[in-house]
Short mmCIF file of C-alpha atoms and ligand atoms in Angstrom, two decimals:
data_model
loop_
_atom_site.label_atom_id
_atom_site.label_comp_id
_atom_site.label_asym_id
_atom_site.label_seq_id
_atom_site.Cartn_x
_atom_site.Cartn_y
_atom_site.Cartn_z
CA MET A 644 0.00 0.00 0.00
CA ASN A 645 1.39 3.45 -0.96
CA ILE A 646 -0.07 6.58 0.60
CA ASP A 647 0.48 10.20 -0.40
CA ILE A 648 -0.08 12.82 2.30
CA ILE A 649 -0.68 16.46 1.42
CA GLY A 650 0.65 18.70 4.21
CA ALA A 651 3.47 18.35 6.73
CA GLY A 652 1.75 19.92 9.73
CA ILE A 653 1.38 18.11 13.05
CA GLY A 654 -1.38 15.92 11.53
CA GLY A 655 0.50 14.94 8.37
CA LEU A 656 3.81 14.26 10.14
CA THR A 657 2.20 12.22 12.94
CA THR A 658 0.23 10.18 10.40
CA ALA A 659 3.39 9.48 8.39
CA ILE A 660 5.17 8.26 11.55
CA ALA A 661 2.23 6.02 12.49
CA LEU A 662 1.99 4.58 8.94
CA GLU A 663 5.75 4.02 8.72
CA GLN A 664 5.60 2.04 11.95
CA LYS A 665 2.94 -0.19 10.36
CA GLY A 666 5.17 -0.77 7.34
CA ILE A 667 3.03 1.37 5.02
CA LYS A 668 4.98 3.36 2.42
CA THR A 669 4.30 7.10 2.57
CA ARG A 670 5.27 10.31 0.78
CA ILE A 671 4.47 13.83 2.02
CA PHE A 672 3.96 16.87 -0.23
CA GLU A 673 4.33 20.19 1.59
CA GLN A 674 3.83 23.66 0.13
CA ALA A 675 6.46 25.38 2.29
CA GLU A 676 10.13 25.58 1.30
CA ARG A 677 11.11 24.34 4.74
CA ILE A 678 9.22 22.90 7.68
CA LYS A 679 8.66 25.75 10.06
CA SER A 680 5.99 26.67 12.56
CA VAL A 681 4.61 29.94 13.86
CA GLY A 682 6.44 31.12 16.97
CA ALA A 683 3.96 29.68 19.41
CA GLY A 684 3.50 26.92 21.91
CA ILE A 685 1.05 24.07 21.95
CA ILE A 686 -0.52 22.01 24.68
CA LEU A 687 -0.45 18.30 24.04
CA ALA A 688 -3.29 17.04 26.17
CA ASN A 689 -3.48 13.59 27.67
CA ASN A 690 -5.13 12.02 24.59
CA ALA A 691 -2.38 13.29 22.27
CA MET A 692 0.35 12.15 24.67
CA GLN A 693 -1.20 8.66 24.83
CA VAL A 694 -0.78 8.49 21.03
CA TYR A 695 2.80 9.78 21.20
CA GLU A 696 3.55 7.15 23.85
CA LYS A 697 2.39 4.45 21.39
CA LEU A 698 4.63 5.99 18.71
CA GLY A 699 7.66 5.99 21.03
CA LEU A 700 7.79 9.79 21.36
CA ARG A 701 6.66 10.32 24.94
CA LYS A 702 10.11 10.61 26.52
CA VAL A 703 11.58 13.08 24.01
CA ILE A 704 8.46 15.29 24.18
CA GLU A 705 8.50 15.27 27.98
CA GLU A 706 12.20 16.14 27.99
CA ASN A 707 11.66 19.11 25.69
CA GLY A 708 8.41 20.46 27.15
CA ASN A 709 6.86 21.30 30.48
CA PRO A 710 4.22 19.22 32.32
CA ILE A 711 0.88 20.90 32.99
CA SER A 712 -1.20 19.65 35.89
CA SER A 713 -4.12 22.04 35.87
CA MET A 714 -6.01 24.28 33.48
CA ASN A 715 -7.59 27.29 35.12
CA ILE A 716 -10.05 29.94 34.04
CA THR A 717 -9.64 33.11 36.07
CA LYS A 718 -10.79 36.71 36.30
CA PRO A 719 -8.47 39.36 34.80
CA ASN A 720 -6.82 39.72 38.23
CA LEU A 721 -6.05 35.93 38.11
CA ASN A 722 -8.52 35.11 40.88
CA PRO A 723 -9.78 31.60 40.01
CA LEU A 724 -13.18 30.92 38.45
CA SER A 725 -12.75 27.26 37.57
CA LYS A 726 -10.02 24.64 37.63
CA ILE A 727 -9.57 21.37 35.78
CA ASP A 728 -7.27 19.20 37.88
CA LEU A 729 -5.32 17.07 35.40
CA THR A 730 -3.59 14.92 38.04
CA TYR A 731 -6.62 12.60 38.03
CA PHE A 732 -6.07 11.91 34.31
CA GLU A 733 -2.29 11.70 34.76
CA GLN A 734 -2.88 8.84 37.20
CA LYS A 735 -5.64 7.20 35.18
CA HIS A 736 -3.67 7.08 31.90
CA ASN A 737 -0.20 7.22 33.48
CA ILE A 738 0.75 10.16 31.26
CA LYS A 739 1.03 13.94 31.61
CA ASN A 740 -0.21 16.88 29.55
CA ILE A 741 2.80 18.65 28.05
CA ALA A 742 3.18 22.25 26.89
CA ILE A 743 5.89 22.59 24.24
CA HIS A 744 7.20 24.96 21.56
CA ARG A 745 5.57 24.11 18.20
CA GLY A 746 8.90 24.28 16.39
CA THR A 747 10.43 21.84 18.87
CA LEU A 748 7.53 19.42 18.41
CA GLN A 749 7.78 19.61 14.62
CA GLN A 750 11.52 18.87 14.77
CA ILE A 751 10.88 15.89 17.06
CA LEU A 752 8.32 14.54 14.55
CA LEU A 753 10.68 15.09 11.60
CA ASP A 754 13.52 13.32 13.43
CA LYS A 755 11.30 10.30 14.04
CA LEU A 756 10.62 9.74 10.33
CA ASN A 757 12.86 7.21 8.62
CA SER A 758 11.78 6.19 5.14
CA THR A 759 9.10 8.80 4.35
CA GLU A 760 10.08 11.13 1.53
CA ILE A 761 9.10 14.78 2.21
CA LYS A 762 8.74 16.83 -0.94
CA LEU A 763 8.97 20.50 0.02
CA ASN A 764 7.92 23.39 -2.21
CA HIS A 765 5.05 21.22 -3.48
CA LYS A 766 1.85 23.21 -3.20
CA LEU A 767 -1.05 21.10 -4.43
CA THR A 768 -3.25 23.05 -6.84
CA SER A 769 -5.64 20.33 -8.03
CA ILE A 770 -6.57 16.71 -7.58
CA VAL A 771 -8.58 14.90 -10.26
CA GLU A 772 -9.84 11.31 -10.23
CA ASN A 773 -8.91 9.18 -13.27
CA THR A 774 -8.91 5.48 -14.15
CA ASN A 775 -5.61 4.88 -12.32
CA GLY A 776 -6.49 6.76 -9.15
CA TYR A 777 -5.72 10.46 -8.79
CA TYR A 778 -3.83 12.96 -10.83
CA LEU A 779 -2.19 15.61 -8.62
CA GLU A 780 -0.89 18.93 -9.93
CA PHE A 781 1.47 21.19 -8.01
CA GLU A 782 2.24 24.88 -8.30
CA ASN A 783 5.88 24.11 -9.18
CA GLY A 784 4.65 22.37 -12.37
CA GLU A 785 5.12 18.81 -11.15
CA GLN A 786 2.33 16.32 -11.83
CA ILE A 787 2.04 12.91 -10.24
CA GLN A 788 -0.24 9.92 -10.28
CA SER A 789 -1.36 8.62 -6.90
CA SER A 790 -3.47 5.66 -5.78
CA THR A 791 -4.40 6.92 -2.30
CA VAL A 792 -4.34 10.48 -0.95
CA LEU A 793 -4.69 11.85 2.59
CA GLY A 794 -5.56 15.53 2.83
CA ALA A 795 -3.67 16.89 5.86
CA ASP A 796 -3.54 20.36 4.37
CA GLY A 797 -5.29 22.28 7.13
CA LEU A 798 -8.31 24.57 7.39
CA ASN A 799 -8.16 25.83 3.79
CA SER A 800 -7.51 22.33 2.39
CA ILE A 801 -7.22 22.13 -1.39
CA VAL A 802 -7.93 18.40 -1.17
CA ARG A 803 -11.23 19.14 0.59
CA GLN A 804 -12.16 21.95 -1.79
CA ASN A 805 -11.58 19.65 -4.79
CA ILE A 806 -13.29 16.54 -3.47
CA PHE A 807 -15.95 17.92 -1.11
CA PRO A 808 -16.71 21.47 -2.28
CA ASN A 809 -19.81 21.93 -0.10
CA ASN A 810 -18.48 23.02 3.25
CA SER A 811 -18.04 26.32 4.98
CA ILE A 812 -15.42 28.05 7.08
CA ARG A 813 -16.87 30.05 9.98
CA ASN A 814 -15.18 33.19 11.20
CA ALA A 815 -15.38 33.55 14.99
CA ASN A 816 -14.79 37.32 14.70
CA GLN A 817 -11.87 37.09 17.09
CA ILE A 818 -8.26 38.12 16.60
CA CYS A 819 -5.62 36.01 18.32
CA TRP A 820 -2.08 37.18 19.08
CA ARG A 821 0.46 34.53 20.04
CA GLY A 822 3.92 35.08 21.44
CA ILE A 823 6.84 33.43 23.16
CA THR A 824 9.01 35.24 25.64
CA GLU A 825 11.98 34.62 27.93
CA PHE A 826 10.24 35.04 31.25
CA GLU A 827 10.49 33.63 34.76
CA LEU A 828 6.96 32.87 35.92
CA PRO A 829 6.17 32.94 39.64
CA ILE A 830 6.63 29.36 40.89
CA LYS A 831 2.90 28.77 41.50
CA PHE A 832 2.17 29.12 37.76
CA LYS A 833 4.93 26.82 36.50
CA ASN A 834 2.80 23.75 35.91
CA GLU A 835 -0.49 25.42 35.08
CA LEU A 836 -2.26 26.84 32.08
CA ASN A 837 -4.07 30.00 33.14
CA GLU A 838 -6.60 31.78 30.99
CA ALA A 839 -7.99 35.08 32.26
CA TRP A 840 -11.44 36.04 30.93
CA GLY A 841 -12.40 39.71 30.76
CA LYS A 842 -14.92 41.65 28.69
CA SER A 843 -14.92 40.30 25.08
CA GLU A 844 -11.25 39.40 25.45
CA ARG A 845 -8.98 36.92 27.25
CA PHE A 846 -5.34 36.17 27.92
CA GLY A 847 -3.72 32.74 28.41
CA PHE A 848 -0.17 31.81 29.42
CA VAL A 849 1.82 28.69 30.12
CA GLN A 850 5.47 27.76 30.64
CA ILE A 851 6.78 25.63 27.74
CA ALA A 852 10.44 25.22 28.78
CA GLU A 853 12.90 26.61 31.33
CA ASN A 854 12.20 30.37 31.51
CA LYS A 855 10.13 30.28 28.31
CA VAL A 856 6.51 31.33 28.38
CA TYR A 857 3.99 30.93 25.58
CA TRP A 858 1.03 33.26 25.70
CA TYR A 859 -2.02 34.03 23.62
CA ALA A 860 -4.49 36.90 23.72
CA LEU A 861 -7.84 37.17 21.99
CA LYS A 862 -10.23 40.03 21.35
CA SER A 863 -13.60 40.14 19.57
CA PHE A 864 -13.86 42.41 16.54
CA LYS A 865 -16.87 43.76 14.65
CA LYS A 866 -15.65 43.64 11.03
CA ASN A 867 -12.03 42.51 10.88
CA LYS A 868 -8.79 42.17 12.82
CA ASN A 869 -7.48 45.53 11.62
CA GLU A 870 -9.65 47.17 14.29
CA PHE A 871 -6.78 46.29 16.65
CA SER A 872 -3.08 47.01 16.63
CA ILE A 873 -0.23 45.03 18.09
CA ASN A 874 1.16 48.33 19.37
CA ASP A 875 -1.81 48.69 21.72
CA LEU A 876 -1.64 45.21 23.25
CA GLU A 877 -0.39 46.51 26.59
CA GLN A 878 -3.27 48.96 26.71
CA TYR A 879 -5.90 46.28 25.88
CA PHE A 880 -4.80 44.30 28.94
CA SER A 881 -3.85 47.23 31.20
CA ASP A 882 -6.37 46.26 33.89
CA TYR A 883 -5.13 42.64 34.05
CA ASN A 884 -2.85 41.12 36.72
CA SER A 885 0.72 42.47 36.68
CA VAL A 886 2.10 39.05 35.64
CA ILE A 887 0.11 39.31 32.40
CA LYS A 888 1.22 42.90 31.82
CA ASP A 889 4.84 41.92 32.44
CA ILE A 890 4.58 38.99 30.01
CA ILE A 891 3.33 41.28 27.24
CA LYS A 892 5.97 43.91 28.03
CA SER A 893 8.78 41.32 27.91
CA THR A 894 7.84 40.03 24.43
CA LYS A 895 9.63 41.38 21.37
CA LYS A 896 7.04 42.68 18.87
CA GLU A 897 8.59 40.67 16.03
CA GLN A 898 7.94 37.53 18.03
CA ILE A 899 4.20 38.12 18.17
CA ASN A 900 1.96 36.87 15.38
CA ALA A 901 -1.69 37.66 14.78
CA ALA A 902 -4.40 35.57 13.14
CA GLU A 903 -8.17 35.52 12.82
CA ILE A 904 -9.90 32.60 14.50
CA SER A 905 -12.09 30.34 12.35
CA ASP A 906 -13.28 26.77 12.19
CA LEU A 907 -14.89 24.38 9.74
CA LYS A 908 -18.64 23.95 10.11
CA PRO A 909 -18.98 20.22 10.98
CA THR A 910 -19.26 18.04 7.86
CA ASN A 911 -20.39 14.43 7.90
CA ILE A 912 -18.25 12.98 5.14
CA TRP A 913 -14.47 12.84 5.37
CA PHE A 914 -13.63 10.44 2.54
CA LYS A 915 -14.53 9.55 -1.03
CA ASP A 916 -13.12 6.44 -2.70
CA ASN A 917 -9.36 6.60 -2.03
CA VAL A 918 -9.13 10.18 -0.73
CA CYS A 919 -9.53 10.91 2.97
CA LEU A 920 -9.21 14.00 5.16
CA ILE A 921 -7.41 14.22 8.50
CA GLY A 922 -6.78 16.95 11.07
CA ASP A 923 -7.91 20.50 10.42
CA SER A 924 -8.85 19.74 6.81
CA ALA A 925 -11.59 17.43 8.17
CA HIS A 926 -12.59 19.12 11.43
CA ALA A 927 -10.79 22.43 12.13
CA THR A 928 -11.89 23.79 15.47
CA THR A 929 -11.54 27.10 17.26
CA PRO A 930 -8.63 26.84 19.72
CA ASN A 931 -10.74 27.33 22.85
CA MET A 932 -10.34 23.79 24.17
CA GLY A 933 -6.70 23.38 23.06
CA GLN A 934 -7.72 20.23 21.17
CA GLY A 935 -7.21 20.98 17.44
CA ALA A 936 -3.81 19.35 17.07
CA CYS A 937 -4.69 16.71 19.67
CA GLN A 938 -7.61 15.64 17.48
CA ALA A 939 -5.32 15.52 14.41
CA ILE A 940 -2.93 13.32 16.42
CA GLU A 941 -5.79 10.99 17.34
CA ASP A 942 -6.76 10.81 13.65
CA ALA A 943 -3.22 9.68 12.85
CA PHE A 944 -3.41 6.88 15.39
CA VAL A 945 -6.90 5.64 14.45
CA LEU A 946 -6.39 5.88 10.69
CA SER A 947 -3.05 4.06 10.74
CA GLU A 948 -4.55 1.25 12.85
CA CYS A 949 -7.52 0.99 10.45
CA LEU A 950 -5.30 0.99 7.35
CA TYR A 951 -3.14 -1.73 8.88
CA LYS A 952 -6.17 -3.86 9.74
CA TYR A 953 -8.49 -3.35 6.77
CA GLY A 954 -8.44 -2.54 3.05
CA ILE A 955 -8.64 1.14 2.11
CA THR A 956 -12.44 1.43 1.78
CA LYS A 957 -13.24 -0.26 5.08
CA ALA A 958 -10.36 1.56 6.79
CA PHE A 959 -11.68 4.99 5.78
CA LEU A 960 -15.22 4.08 6.78
CA GLU A 961 -14.15 2.74 10.20
CA TYR A 962 -11.86 5.73 10.76
CA GLN A 963 -14.73 8.12 10.08
CA LYS A 964 -17.09 6.14 12.34
CA LEU A 965 -14.58 6.12 15.19
CA ARG A 966 -13.35 9.69 14.92
CA LEU A 967 -16.16 11.89 13.65
CA PRO A 968 -18.45 12.04 16.73
CA LYS A 969 -15.66 13.09 19.10
CA ALA A 970 -14.06 15.54 16.66
CA HIS A 971 -17.44 17.20 16.15
CA GLN A 972 -18.10 17.27 19.89
CA VAL A 973 -14.86 19.25 20.26
CA VAL A 974 -15.71 21.64 17.40
CA LYS A 975 -19.17 22.38 18.86
CA ALA A 976 -18.09 22.69 22.50
CA SER A 977 -15.13 24.87 21.54
CA TRP A 978 -17.33 27.23 19.51
CA LEU A 979 -19.59 27.62 22.55
CA VAL A 980 -16.67 28.25 24.93
CA GLY A 981 -15.47 31.00 22.55
CA LYS A 982 -18.88 32.69 22.76
CA MET A 983 -18.97 32.42 26.56
CA ALA A 984 -15.43 33.72 26.97
CA HIS A 985 -16.15 36.84 24.91
CA LEU A 986 -19.40 38.04 26.50
CA LYS A 987 -19.64 41.81 26.64
CA ASN A 988 -22.68 42.48 28.80
CA PRO A 989 -21.59 42.92 32.48
CA ILE A 990 -24.73 41.18 33.80
CA LEU A 991 -24.14 38.15 31.59
CA ILE A 992 -20.45 38.16 32.53
CA GLY A 993 -21.44 38.12 36.22
CA LEU A 994 -23.82 35.19 35.64
CA ARG A 995 -21.21 33.32 33.62
CA ASN A 996 -18.57 33.78 36.31
CA GLN A 997 -21.00 32.65 38.99
CA MET A 998 -21.81 29.55 36.93
CA LEU A 999 -18.11 28.77 36.44
CA ARG A 1000 -17.45 29.14 40.16
CA LEU A 1001 -20.36 26.89 41.12
CA MET A 1002 -19.80 24.22 38.46
CA PRO A 1003 -19.06 20.95 40.28
CA SER A 1004 -15.60 19.63 39.42
CA SER A 1005 -17.26 16.29 38.57
CA ILE A 1006 -18.85 17.89 35.45
CA ASN A 1007 -15.50 19.26 34.24
CA ARG A 1008 -13.93 15.88 34.89
CA LYS A 1009 -16.66 13.99 33.01
CA GLN A 1010 -16.27 16.18 29.94
CA ASN A 1011 -12.51 15.66 29.87
CA GLU A 1012 -12.91 11.96 30.62
CA GLN A 1013 -14.53 11.55 27.18
CA ILE A 1014 -12.03 13.75 25.41
CA PHE A 1015 -8.96 12.04 26.86
CA GLN A 1016 -10.21 8.52 26.10
CA LEU A 1017 -8.76 7.06 22.88
CA ALA A 1018 -10.97 5.00 20.56
CA GLU A 1019 -10.65 1.25 20.78
CA ILE A 1020 -9.91 -0.36 17.44
C1 FAD B 1376 -4.32 30.29 18.28
C2 FAD B 1376 -4.31 28.81 18.18
C3 FAD B 1376 -3.89 28.05 19.28
C4 FAD B 1376 -3.94 26.65 19.23
N1 FAD B 1376 -3.56 25.93 20.31
C5 FAD B 1376 -3.66 24.58 20.30
C6 FAD B 1376 -3.27 23.78 21.43
O1 FAD B 1376 -2.80 24.28 22.47
N2 FAD B 1376 -3.43 22.43 21.37
C7 FAD B 1376 -3.93 21.82 20.24
O2 FAD B 1376 -4.06 20.60 20.23
N3 FAD B 1376 -4.26 22.55 19.14
C8 FAD B 1376 -4.15 23.90 19.14
N4 FAD B 1376 -4.48 24.63 18.03
C9 FAD B 1376 -4.96 23.94 16.82
C10 FAD B 1376 -3.83 23.36 16.00
O3 FAD B 1376 -2.88 24.36 15.69
C11 FAD B 1376 -4.34 22.76 14.69
O4 FAD B 1376 -5.50 22.01 14.94
C12 FAD B 1376 -3.29 21.84 14.10
O5 FAD B 1376 -2.15 22.59 13.74
C13 FAD B 1376 -3.84 21.11 12.87
O6 FAD B 1376 -2.83 20.35 12.28
P1 FAD B 1376 -2.95 19.91 10.77
O7 FAD B 1376 -1.70 19.17 10.49
O8 FAD B 1376 -4.25 19.23 10.54
O9 FAD B 1376 -3.03 21.25 9.94
P2 FAD B 1376 -1.95 22.46 9.80
O10 FAD B 1376 -1.18 22.62 11.07
O11 FAD B 1376 -2.72 23.60 9.28
O12 FAD B 1376 -0.96 21.90 8.71
C14 FAD B 1376 -1.29 21.86 7.34
C15 FAD B 1376 -0.02 21.73 6.53
O13 FAD B 1376 -0.39 21.59 5.16
C16 FAD B 1376 0.37 22.50 4.37
N5 FAD B 1376 -0.45 22.83 3.20
C17 FAD B 1376 -1.56 23.60 3.17
N6 FAD B 1376 -2.05 23.67 1.92
C18 FAD B 1376 -1.23 22.91 1.15
C19 FAD B 1376 -1.22 22.60 -0.24
N7 FAD B 1376 -2.16 23.07 -1.08
N8 FAD B 1376 -0.24 21.79 -0.72
C20 FAD B 1376 0.73 21.29 0.12
N9 FAD B 1376 0.77 21.59 1.44
C21 FAD B 1376 -0.21 22.37 1.96
C22 FAD B 1376 0.65 23.67 5.30
O14 FAD B 1376 1.76 24.43 4.87
C23 FAD B 1376 0.87 22.96 6.62
O15 FAD B 1376 2.21 22.56 6.76
C24 FAD B 1376 -4.41 26.03 18.06
C25 FAD B 1376 -4.79 26.78 16.94
C26 FAD B 1376 -4.74 28.16 17.00
C27 FAD B 1376 -5.17 28.96 15.79
#
């Protein structure tokens, strides 16, 4: 079996590793001239780390990242509103959640690949079915014939647009700035993700390595992200806790990147004949639950197991059956969290905060219980 993967993001690379380990021959086509990531961190939750354990990557990820034992929502002054204690899941699955630099993770994934050929500077422009499978055309003029294609080409997937044109990208009307800074966090925050919710904005921060902090800040806009300027970031969060203000102040402007937040409206079909979607191309989510990449990593695990066990058609069908409900649950819940986090009306904010404070920890735990559980194949 030969598989061609479009896209060398976290989803494409993890899938290639998983397929290689099953003895399935794989090539990756990536549009970029070199594999690079935005200067940001990522939280690999328990479900993703269970997959990386199976792929033999747990130790190297733990050595290069920072363990996170609780995820907290707070007020702007960092007074707690709700806390998800991750130690319960650490004990249950015998694995920790790890925060890590995206670039470091990508390098770890690249280093793990052995036989997979990665063809850089190969931006797919079209994919057409023919009698021998699929005819792929790339921007650099190259054309290839392929028998089986996995679209791991992200939110704006060309594979998806060619094979399943009827789907829509939803704009959450939020701008997100992400940055990494050399910063010594007070000791009590070292193994926590904290996200402070204010009035139609929020700020999250987490340690990703020794004296390295990854942070993200979001604000709602009316028409587009140009309503805000990176130069005014300090002012937007001027009434937040001094730790947050110091984090912003310590970050070099050129190390901050801005993006609009969107997702893919849930779609019920992820494959057609010998083409299948994985990761963001199938189920891009808003980042509010920190599960986008984790879901792509789960796809890699489930799909490789299915391809190893079954022929292509049954493998794609089983993969979709096993993965779609949970991926959609994440997309829907995350969209809702984004709405709740960005309330503007002070009365509604008060009610929301009250609800968060009173929410029994058993409900938080139950929700995460489902998310952290891998499918059985
Ligand atoms: C602000 C923010 C914070 C986030 N935080 C987290 C987090 O803490 N934890 C988490 O799990 N997730 C998080 N996510 C989500 C996560 O980043 C994505 O879900 C994840 O990167 C998806 O991986 P992917 O490989 O499917 O797609 P991508 O990462 O988008 O990779 C797609 C790859 O395909 C390539 N490509 C695209 N088009 C083509 C083409 N036509 N031809 C060839 N190559 C192509 C791209 O260059 C890229 O390399 C966050 C997202 C955002 C926006």
